[in-house]
Short mmCIF file of C-alpha atoms and ligand atoms in Angstrom, two decimals:
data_model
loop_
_atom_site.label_atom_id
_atom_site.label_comp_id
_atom_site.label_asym_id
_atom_site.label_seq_id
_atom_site.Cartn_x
_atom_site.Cartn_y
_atom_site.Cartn_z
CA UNK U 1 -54.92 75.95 51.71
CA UNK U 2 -50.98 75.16 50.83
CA UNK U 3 -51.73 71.98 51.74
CA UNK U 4 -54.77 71.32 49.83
CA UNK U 5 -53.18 72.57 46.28
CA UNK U 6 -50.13 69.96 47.67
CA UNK U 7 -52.41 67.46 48.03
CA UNK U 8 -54.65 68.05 45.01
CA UNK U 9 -51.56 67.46 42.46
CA UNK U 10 -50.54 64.41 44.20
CA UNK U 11 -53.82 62.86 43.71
CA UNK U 12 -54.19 64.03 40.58
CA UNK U 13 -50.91 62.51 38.91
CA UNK U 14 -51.83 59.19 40.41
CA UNK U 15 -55.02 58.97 38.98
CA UNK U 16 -54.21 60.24 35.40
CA UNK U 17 -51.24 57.58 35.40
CA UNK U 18 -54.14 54.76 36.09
CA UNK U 19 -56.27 56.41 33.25
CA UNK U 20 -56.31 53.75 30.15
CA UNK U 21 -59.57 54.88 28.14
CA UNK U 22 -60.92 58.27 26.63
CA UNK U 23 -64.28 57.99 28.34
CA UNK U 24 -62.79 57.63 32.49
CA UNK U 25 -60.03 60.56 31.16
CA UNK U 26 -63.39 62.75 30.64
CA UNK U 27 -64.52 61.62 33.77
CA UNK U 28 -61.18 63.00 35.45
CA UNK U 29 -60.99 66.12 33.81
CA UNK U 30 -64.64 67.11 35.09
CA UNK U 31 -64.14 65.88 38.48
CA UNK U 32 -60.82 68.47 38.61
CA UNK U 33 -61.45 71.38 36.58
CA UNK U 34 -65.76 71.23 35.80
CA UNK U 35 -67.56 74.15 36.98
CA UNK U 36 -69.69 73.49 39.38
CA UNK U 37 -68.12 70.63 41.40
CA UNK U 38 -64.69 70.31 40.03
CA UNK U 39 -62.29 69.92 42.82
CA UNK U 40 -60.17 72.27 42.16
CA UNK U 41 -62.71 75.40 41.39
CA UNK U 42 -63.85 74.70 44.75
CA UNK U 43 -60.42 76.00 45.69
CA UNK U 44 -60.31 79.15 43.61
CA UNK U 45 -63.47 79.60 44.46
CA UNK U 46 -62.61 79.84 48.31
CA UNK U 47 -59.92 82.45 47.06
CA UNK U 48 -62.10 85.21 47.86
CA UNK U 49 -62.67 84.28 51.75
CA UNK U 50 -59.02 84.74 52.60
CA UNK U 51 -57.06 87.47 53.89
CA UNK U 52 -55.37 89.52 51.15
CA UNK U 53 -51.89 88.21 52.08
CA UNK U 54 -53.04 84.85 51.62
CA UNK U 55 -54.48 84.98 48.47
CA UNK U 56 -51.26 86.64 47.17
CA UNK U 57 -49.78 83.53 47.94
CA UNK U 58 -52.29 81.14 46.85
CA UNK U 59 -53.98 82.38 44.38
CA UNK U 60 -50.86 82.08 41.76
CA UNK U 61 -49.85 78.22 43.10
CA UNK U 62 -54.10 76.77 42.38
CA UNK U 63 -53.69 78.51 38.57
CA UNK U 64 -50.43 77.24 38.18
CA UNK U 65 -51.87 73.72 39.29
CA UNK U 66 -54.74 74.22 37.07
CA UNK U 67 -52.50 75.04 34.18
CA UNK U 68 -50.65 72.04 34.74
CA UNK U 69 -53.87 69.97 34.66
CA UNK U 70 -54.91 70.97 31.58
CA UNK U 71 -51.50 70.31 30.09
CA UNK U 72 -51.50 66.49 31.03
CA UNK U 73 -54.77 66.03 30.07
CA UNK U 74 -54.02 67.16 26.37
CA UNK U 75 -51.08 65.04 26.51
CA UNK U 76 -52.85 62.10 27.94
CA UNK U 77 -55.35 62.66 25.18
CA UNK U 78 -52.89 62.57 23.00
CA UNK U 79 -51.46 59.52 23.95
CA UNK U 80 -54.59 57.67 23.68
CA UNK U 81 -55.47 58.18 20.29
CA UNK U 82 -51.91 58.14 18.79
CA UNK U 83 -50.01 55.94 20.97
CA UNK U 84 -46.79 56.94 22.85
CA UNK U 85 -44.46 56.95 19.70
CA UNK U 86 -46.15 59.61 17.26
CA UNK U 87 -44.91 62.41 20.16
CA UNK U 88 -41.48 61.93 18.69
CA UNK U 89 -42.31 61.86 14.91
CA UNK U 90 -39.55 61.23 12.27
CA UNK U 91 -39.18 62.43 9.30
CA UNK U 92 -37.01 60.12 7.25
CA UNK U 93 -37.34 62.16 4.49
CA UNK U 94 -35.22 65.44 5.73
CA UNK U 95 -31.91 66.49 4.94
CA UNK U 96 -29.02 64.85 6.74
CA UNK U 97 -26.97 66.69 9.35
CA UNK U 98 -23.45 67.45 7.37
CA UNK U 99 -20.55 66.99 9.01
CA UNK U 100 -17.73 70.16 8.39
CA UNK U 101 -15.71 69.19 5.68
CA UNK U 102 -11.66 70.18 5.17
CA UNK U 103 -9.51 70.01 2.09
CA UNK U 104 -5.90 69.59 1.72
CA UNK U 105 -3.35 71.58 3.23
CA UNK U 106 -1.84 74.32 0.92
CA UNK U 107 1.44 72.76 0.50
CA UNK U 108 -0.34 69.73 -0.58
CA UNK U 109 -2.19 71.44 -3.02
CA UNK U 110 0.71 73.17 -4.32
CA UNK U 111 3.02 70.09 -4.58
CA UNK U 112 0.41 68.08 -6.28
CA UNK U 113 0.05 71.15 -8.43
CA UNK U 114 4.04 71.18 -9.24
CA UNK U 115 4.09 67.68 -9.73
CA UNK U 116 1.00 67.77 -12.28
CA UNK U 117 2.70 70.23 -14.21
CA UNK U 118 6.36 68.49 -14.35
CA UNK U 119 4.53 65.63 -15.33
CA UNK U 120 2.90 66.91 -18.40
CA UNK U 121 6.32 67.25 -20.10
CA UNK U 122 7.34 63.61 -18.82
CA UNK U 123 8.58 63.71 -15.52
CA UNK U 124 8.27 61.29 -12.88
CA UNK U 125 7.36 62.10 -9.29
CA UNK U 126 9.76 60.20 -6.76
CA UNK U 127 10.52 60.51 -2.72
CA UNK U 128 13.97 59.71 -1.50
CA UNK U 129 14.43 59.34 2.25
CA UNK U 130 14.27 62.91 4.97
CA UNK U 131 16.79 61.12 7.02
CA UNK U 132 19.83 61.02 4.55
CA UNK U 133 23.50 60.06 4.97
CA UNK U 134 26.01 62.99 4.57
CA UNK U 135 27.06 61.10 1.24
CA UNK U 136 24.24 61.53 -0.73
CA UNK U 137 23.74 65.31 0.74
CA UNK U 138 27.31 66.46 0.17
CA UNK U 139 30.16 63.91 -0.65
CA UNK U 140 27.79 62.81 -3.72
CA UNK U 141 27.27 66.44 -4.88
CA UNK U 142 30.85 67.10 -5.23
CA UNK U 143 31.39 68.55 -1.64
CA UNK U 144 34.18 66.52 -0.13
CA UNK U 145 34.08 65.57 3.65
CA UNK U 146 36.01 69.21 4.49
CA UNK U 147 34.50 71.13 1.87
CA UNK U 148 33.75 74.82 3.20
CA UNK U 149 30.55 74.90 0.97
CA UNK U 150 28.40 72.79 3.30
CA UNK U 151 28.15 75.77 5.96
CA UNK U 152 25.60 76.88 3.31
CA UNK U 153 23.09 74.16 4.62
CA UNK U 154 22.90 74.57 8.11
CA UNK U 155 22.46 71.13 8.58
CA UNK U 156 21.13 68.75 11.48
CA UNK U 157 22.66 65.98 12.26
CA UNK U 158 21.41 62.82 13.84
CA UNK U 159 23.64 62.32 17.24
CA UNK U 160 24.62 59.22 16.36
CA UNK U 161 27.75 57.36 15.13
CA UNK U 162 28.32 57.20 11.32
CA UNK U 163 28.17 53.37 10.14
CA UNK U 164 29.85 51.87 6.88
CA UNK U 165 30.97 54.63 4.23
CA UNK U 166 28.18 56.94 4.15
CA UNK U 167 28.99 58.87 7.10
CA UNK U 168 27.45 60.50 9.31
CA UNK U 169 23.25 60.59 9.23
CA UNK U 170 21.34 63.99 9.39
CA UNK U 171 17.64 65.43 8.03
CA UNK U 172 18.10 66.46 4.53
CA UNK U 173 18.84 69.69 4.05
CA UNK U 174 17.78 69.68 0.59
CA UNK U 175 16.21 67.65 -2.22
CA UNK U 176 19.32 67.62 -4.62
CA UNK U 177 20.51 64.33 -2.11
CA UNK U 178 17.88 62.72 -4.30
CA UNK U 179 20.29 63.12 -7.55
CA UNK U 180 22.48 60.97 -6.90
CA UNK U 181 20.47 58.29 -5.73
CA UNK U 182 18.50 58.60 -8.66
CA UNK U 183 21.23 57.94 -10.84
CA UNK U 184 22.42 54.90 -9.07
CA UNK U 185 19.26 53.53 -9.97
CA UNK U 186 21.31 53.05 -13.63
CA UNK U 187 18.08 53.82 -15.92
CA UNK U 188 18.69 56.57 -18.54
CA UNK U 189 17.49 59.11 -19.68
CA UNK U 190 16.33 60.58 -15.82
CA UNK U 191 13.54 62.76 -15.60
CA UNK U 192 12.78 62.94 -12.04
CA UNK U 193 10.82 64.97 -9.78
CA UNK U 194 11.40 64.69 -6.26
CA UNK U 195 9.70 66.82 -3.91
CA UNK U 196 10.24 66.01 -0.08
CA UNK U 197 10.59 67.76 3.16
CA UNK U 198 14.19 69.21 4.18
CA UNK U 199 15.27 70.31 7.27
CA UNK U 200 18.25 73.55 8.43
CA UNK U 201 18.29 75.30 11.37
CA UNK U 202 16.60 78.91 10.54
CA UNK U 203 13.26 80.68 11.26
CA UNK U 204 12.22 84.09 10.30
CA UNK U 205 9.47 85.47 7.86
CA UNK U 206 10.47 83.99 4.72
CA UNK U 207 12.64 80.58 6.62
CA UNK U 208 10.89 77.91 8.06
CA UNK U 209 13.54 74.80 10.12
CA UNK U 210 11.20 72.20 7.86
CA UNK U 211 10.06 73.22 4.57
CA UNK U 212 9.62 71.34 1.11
CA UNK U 213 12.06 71.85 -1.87
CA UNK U 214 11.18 70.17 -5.33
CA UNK U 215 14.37 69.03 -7.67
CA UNK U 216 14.01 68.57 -11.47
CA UNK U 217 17.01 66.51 -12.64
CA UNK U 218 17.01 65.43 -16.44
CA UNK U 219 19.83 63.38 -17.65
CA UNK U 220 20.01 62.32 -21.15
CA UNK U 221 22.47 62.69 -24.36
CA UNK U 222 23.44 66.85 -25.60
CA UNK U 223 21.15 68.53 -23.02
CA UNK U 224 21.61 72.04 -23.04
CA UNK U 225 21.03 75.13 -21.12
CA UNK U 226 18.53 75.85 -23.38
CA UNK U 227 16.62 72.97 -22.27
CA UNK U 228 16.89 74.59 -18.57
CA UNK U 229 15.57 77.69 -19.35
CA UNK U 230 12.64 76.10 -21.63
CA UNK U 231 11.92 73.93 -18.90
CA UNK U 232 11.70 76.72 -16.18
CA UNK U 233 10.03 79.48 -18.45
CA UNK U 234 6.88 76.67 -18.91
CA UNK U 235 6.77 75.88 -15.25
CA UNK U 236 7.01 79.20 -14.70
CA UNK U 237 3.92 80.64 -17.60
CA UNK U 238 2.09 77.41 -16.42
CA UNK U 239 2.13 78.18 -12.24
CA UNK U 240 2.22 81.74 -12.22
CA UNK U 241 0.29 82.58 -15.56
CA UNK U 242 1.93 84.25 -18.67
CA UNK U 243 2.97 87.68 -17.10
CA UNK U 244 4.93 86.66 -14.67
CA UNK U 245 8.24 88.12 -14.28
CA UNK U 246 11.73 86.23 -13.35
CA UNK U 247 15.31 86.27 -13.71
CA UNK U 248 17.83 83.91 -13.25
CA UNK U 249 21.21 84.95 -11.68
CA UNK U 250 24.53 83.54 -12.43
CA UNK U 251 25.59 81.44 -8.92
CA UNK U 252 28.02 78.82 -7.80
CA UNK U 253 26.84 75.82 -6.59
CA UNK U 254 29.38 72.43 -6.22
CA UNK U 255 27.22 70.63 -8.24
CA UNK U 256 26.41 72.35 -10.95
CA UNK U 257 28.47 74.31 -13.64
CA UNK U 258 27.73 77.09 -15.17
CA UNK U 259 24.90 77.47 -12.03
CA UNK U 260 22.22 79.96 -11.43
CA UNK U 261 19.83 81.26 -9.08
CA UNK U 262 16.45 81.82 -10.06
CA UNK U 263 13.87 84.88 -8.88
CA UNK U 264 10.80 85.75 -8.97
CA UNK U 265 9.32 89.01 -8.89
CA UNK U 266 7.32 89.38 -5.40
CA UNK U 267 3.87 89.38 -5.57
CA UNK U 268 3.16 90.85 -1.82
CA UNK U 269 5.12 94.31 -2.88
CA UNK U 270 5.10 94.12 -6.48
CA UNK U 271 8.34 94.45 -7.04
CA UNK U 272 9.09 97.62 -4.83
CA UNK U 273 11.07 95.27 -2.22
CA UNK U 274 9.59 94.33 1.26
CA UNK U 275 10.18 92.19 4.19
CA UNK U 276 9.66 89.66 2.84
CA UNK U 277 12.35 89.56 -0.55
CA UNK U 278 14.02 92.21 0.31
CA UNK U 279 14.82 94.26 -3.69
CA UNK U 280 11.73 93.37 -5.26
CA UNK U 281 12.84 89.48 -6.14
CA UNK U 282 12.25 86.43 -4.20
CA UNK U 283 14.80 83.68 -4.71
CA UNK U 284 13.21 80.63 -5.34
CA UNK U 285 16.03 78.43 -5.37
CA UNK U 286 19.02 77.06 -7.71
CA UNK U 287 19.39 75.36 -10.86
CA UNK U 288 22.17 74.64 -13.36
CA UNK U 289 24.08 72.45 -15.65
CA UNK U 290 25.24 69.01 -13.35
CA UNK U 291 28.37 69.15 -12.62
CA UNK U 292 30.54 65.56 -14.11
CA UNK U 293 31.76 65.08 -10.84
CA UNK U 294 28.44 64.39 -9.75
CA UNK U 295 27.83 62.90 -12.90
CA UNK U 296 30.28 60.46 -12.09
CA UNK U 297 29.32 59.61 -8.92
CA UNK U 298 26.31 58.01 -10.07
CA UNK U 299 28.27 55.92 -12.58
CA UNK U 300 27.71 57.99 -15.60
CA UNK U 301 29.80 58.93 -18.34
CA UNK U 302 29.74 62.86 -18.23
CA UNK U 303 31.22 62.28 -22.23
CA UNK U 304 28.14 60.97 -23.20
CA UNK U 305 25.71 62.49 -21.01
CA UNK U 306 24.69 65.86 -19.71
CA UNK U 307 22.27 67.05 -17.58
CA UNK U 308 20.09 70.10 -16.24
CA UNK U 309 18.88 70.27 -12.36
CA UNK U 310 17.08 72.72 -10.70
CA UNK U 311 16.10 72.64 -6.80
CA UNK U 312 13.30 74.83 -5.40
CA UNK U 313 10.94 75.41 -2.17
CA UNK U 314 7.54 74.58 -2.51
CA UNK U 315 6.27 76.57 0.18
CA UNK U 316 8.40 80.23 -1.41
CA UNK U 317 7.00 79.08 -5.25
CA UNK U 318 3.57 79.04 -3.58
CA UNK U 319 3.58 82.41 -1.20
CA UNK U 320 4.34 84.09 -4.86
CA UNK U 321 1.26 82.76 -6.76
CA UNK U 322 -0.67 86.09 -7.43
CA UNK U 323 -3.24 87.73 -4.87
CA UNK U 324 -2.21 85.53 -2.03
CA UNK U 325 -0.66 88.01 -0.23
CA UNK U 326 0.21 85.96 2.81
CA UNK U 327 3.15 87.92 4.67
CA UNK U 328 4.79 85.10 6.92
CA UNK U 329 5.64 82.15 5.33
CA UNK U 330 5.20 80.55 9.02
CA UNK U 331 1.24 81.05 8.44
CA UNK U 332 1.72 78.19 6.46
CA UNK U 333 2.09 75.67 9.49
CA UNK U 334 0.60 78.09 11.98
CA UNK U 335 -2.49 75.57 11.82
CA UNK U 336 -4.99 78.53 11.95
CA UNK U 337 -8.58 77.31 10.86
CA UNK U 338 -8.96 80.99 10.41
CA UNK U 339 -6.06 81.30 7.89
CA UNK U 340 -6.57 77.91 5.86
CA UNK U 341 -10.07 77.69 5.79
CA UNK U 342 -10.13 81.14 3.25
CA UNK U 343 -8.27 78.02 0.21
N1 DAH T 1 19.95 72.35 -3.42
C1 DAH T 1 20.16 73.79 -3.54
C2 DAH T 1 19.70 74.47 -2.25
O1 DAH T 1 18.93 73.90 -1.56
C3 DAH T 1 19.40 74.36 -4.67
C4 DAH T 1 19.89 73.88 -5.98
C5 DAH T 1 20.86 74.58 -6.65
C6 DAH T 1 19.39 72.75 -6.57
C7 DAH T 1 21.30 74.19 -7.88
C8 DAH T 1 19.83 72.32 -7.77
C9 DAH T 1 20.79 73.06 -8.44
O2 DAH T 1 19.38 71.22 -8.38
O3 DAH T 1 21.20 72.67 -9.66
O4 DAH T 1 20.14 75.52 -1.96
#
């Protein structure tokens, strides 16, 4: 009986594939599944002669045959009248399939952010190089080759020999190496804005070894500290809204004189201090008045000309912006869809 339902399929799939019209598929569908003589009723038919054991067996294979039958004759039917192609029907007029979509990494945001703002009151945007001579880094800035005030940038330096007077080469440690070169450009009045990765060698929840800084430098005739503190009080009311609270904190720097750091009340703790600033305050970074040595050093006259400069980190300006609340500033470069994907 196994061998009959074997046989039965085999001869059945060869003669549907020969089948070409609607009239012999009738013909085949009758000679298989009709009634009275269909070939395979004559099998469940003869069901009820065998033993019980047997028809356990065989009794589920001949209805799963005859299921099958029926199935390729509604497709062959199919086929006949619509032709092989309308199985897989497509609809040109659905929806495309859209692809996932990113946006800009936060820093991005933020510097393009900073740079919009800074350039509302006339500043321009520029990029000086990551890998910097010492000169431009320290000498420049008024912090001669033995000067013990360059242990405050814990600096990398490029393992190679210094060529011609620059000195040695390292990874900026900060953005106020752009000053100078700016300068020696020899177009006044400067209002630059140079934002640009630096590099030192630290790491812990509010230090990352490569981080952004942005420097403000403006250089023109009787600029005063009262332009500084204009200029920071509308970058600050324009980034942080008008509430915001900061403070800045008289400093020494080589380069600038009188010099200040600035603060920023913490947004994570609200002021009641944390791991993150420590009393309440996050220092953002420096600013003050440039110093005429550095003046000088860009080959202007620090009789004629004064200047304000102020150097911050992008990523610390943007971990304050309210209702953030992120508690490591490494989550930044983490790369955590999880994390960016909530900007
Ligand atoms: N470059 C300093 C730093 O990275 C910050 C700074 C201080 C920048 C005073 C300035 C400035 O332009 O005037 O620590």
């Amino acid at each position: 009986m196994l061998n009959e339902i074997k046989k039965l399929r085999e001869s059945f799939n060869q003669e549907i594939d020969g089948i070409s019209d609607g009239d012999s598929l009738d013909e085949l569908e009758v000679s298989y599944l009709g009634r009275k003589s269909g070939k395979l009723n004559n099998i469940l038919r003869g069901l009820k002669d065998l033993a019980e054991d047997d028809r356990k067996k065989v009794g589920p294979l001949a209805n799963k045959l005859k299921k099958e039958i029926e199935e390729n004759i509604v497709i062959k039917r199919k086929e006949l009248i619509h032709g092989k192609a309308s199985e897989e029907f497509f609809d040109v007029t659905l929806p495309g399939t859209k692809f996932p979509e990113g946006h800009l990494h936060l820093v991005t945001q933020a510097i393009r952010e900073i740079t919009h703002i800074f350039e509302k009151i006339g500043f321009t945007r520029v990029k000086y190089p990551e890998v910097e001579w010492d000169y431009y880094a320290f000498g420049a800035l008024n912090m001669p080759l033995d000067h013990p005030a360059r242990d405050e940038w814990e600096t990398f330096f490029i393992d190679a020999e210094p060529v011609g007077p620059k000195g040695k080469r390292i990874l900026t440690p900060h953005t106020s190496s752009g000053q100078v070169r700016e300068m020696e450009k020899g177009k006044l009045p400067i209002r630059m804005i140079n934002i640009s990765k630096c590099y030192r060698r630290q790491a812990d929840v509010s230090h990352l070894p490569m981080f952004h800084q942005f420097e403000g430098l403006l250089i023109a005739e009787q600029v005063t500290i009262a332009n500084l503190k204009g200029t920071l009080e509308y970058f600050f009311k324009n980034y942080y809204g008008p509430d915001r609270k900061y403070r800045l904190r008289p400093f020494h720097f080589r380069f600038t004189e009188p010099s200040f750091e600035i603060d920023v009340s913490c947004d994570l703790c609200q002021g009641r201090g944390c791991k993150m600033c420590k009393a309440g305050w996050l220092e953002l970074g420096g600013a003050g008045m440039v110093h005429p040595n550095v003046l000088k050093a860009g080959k202007i006259d620090p009789h004629k000309y004064s200047g304000f400069a102020f150097g911050w980190g992008v990523e610390r300006v943007f971990l304050m912006k309210p209702g953030l609340n992120i508690p490591d500033i490494r989550m930044l470069y983490n790369n955590d869809l999880r994390f960016l994907q909530q900007f």
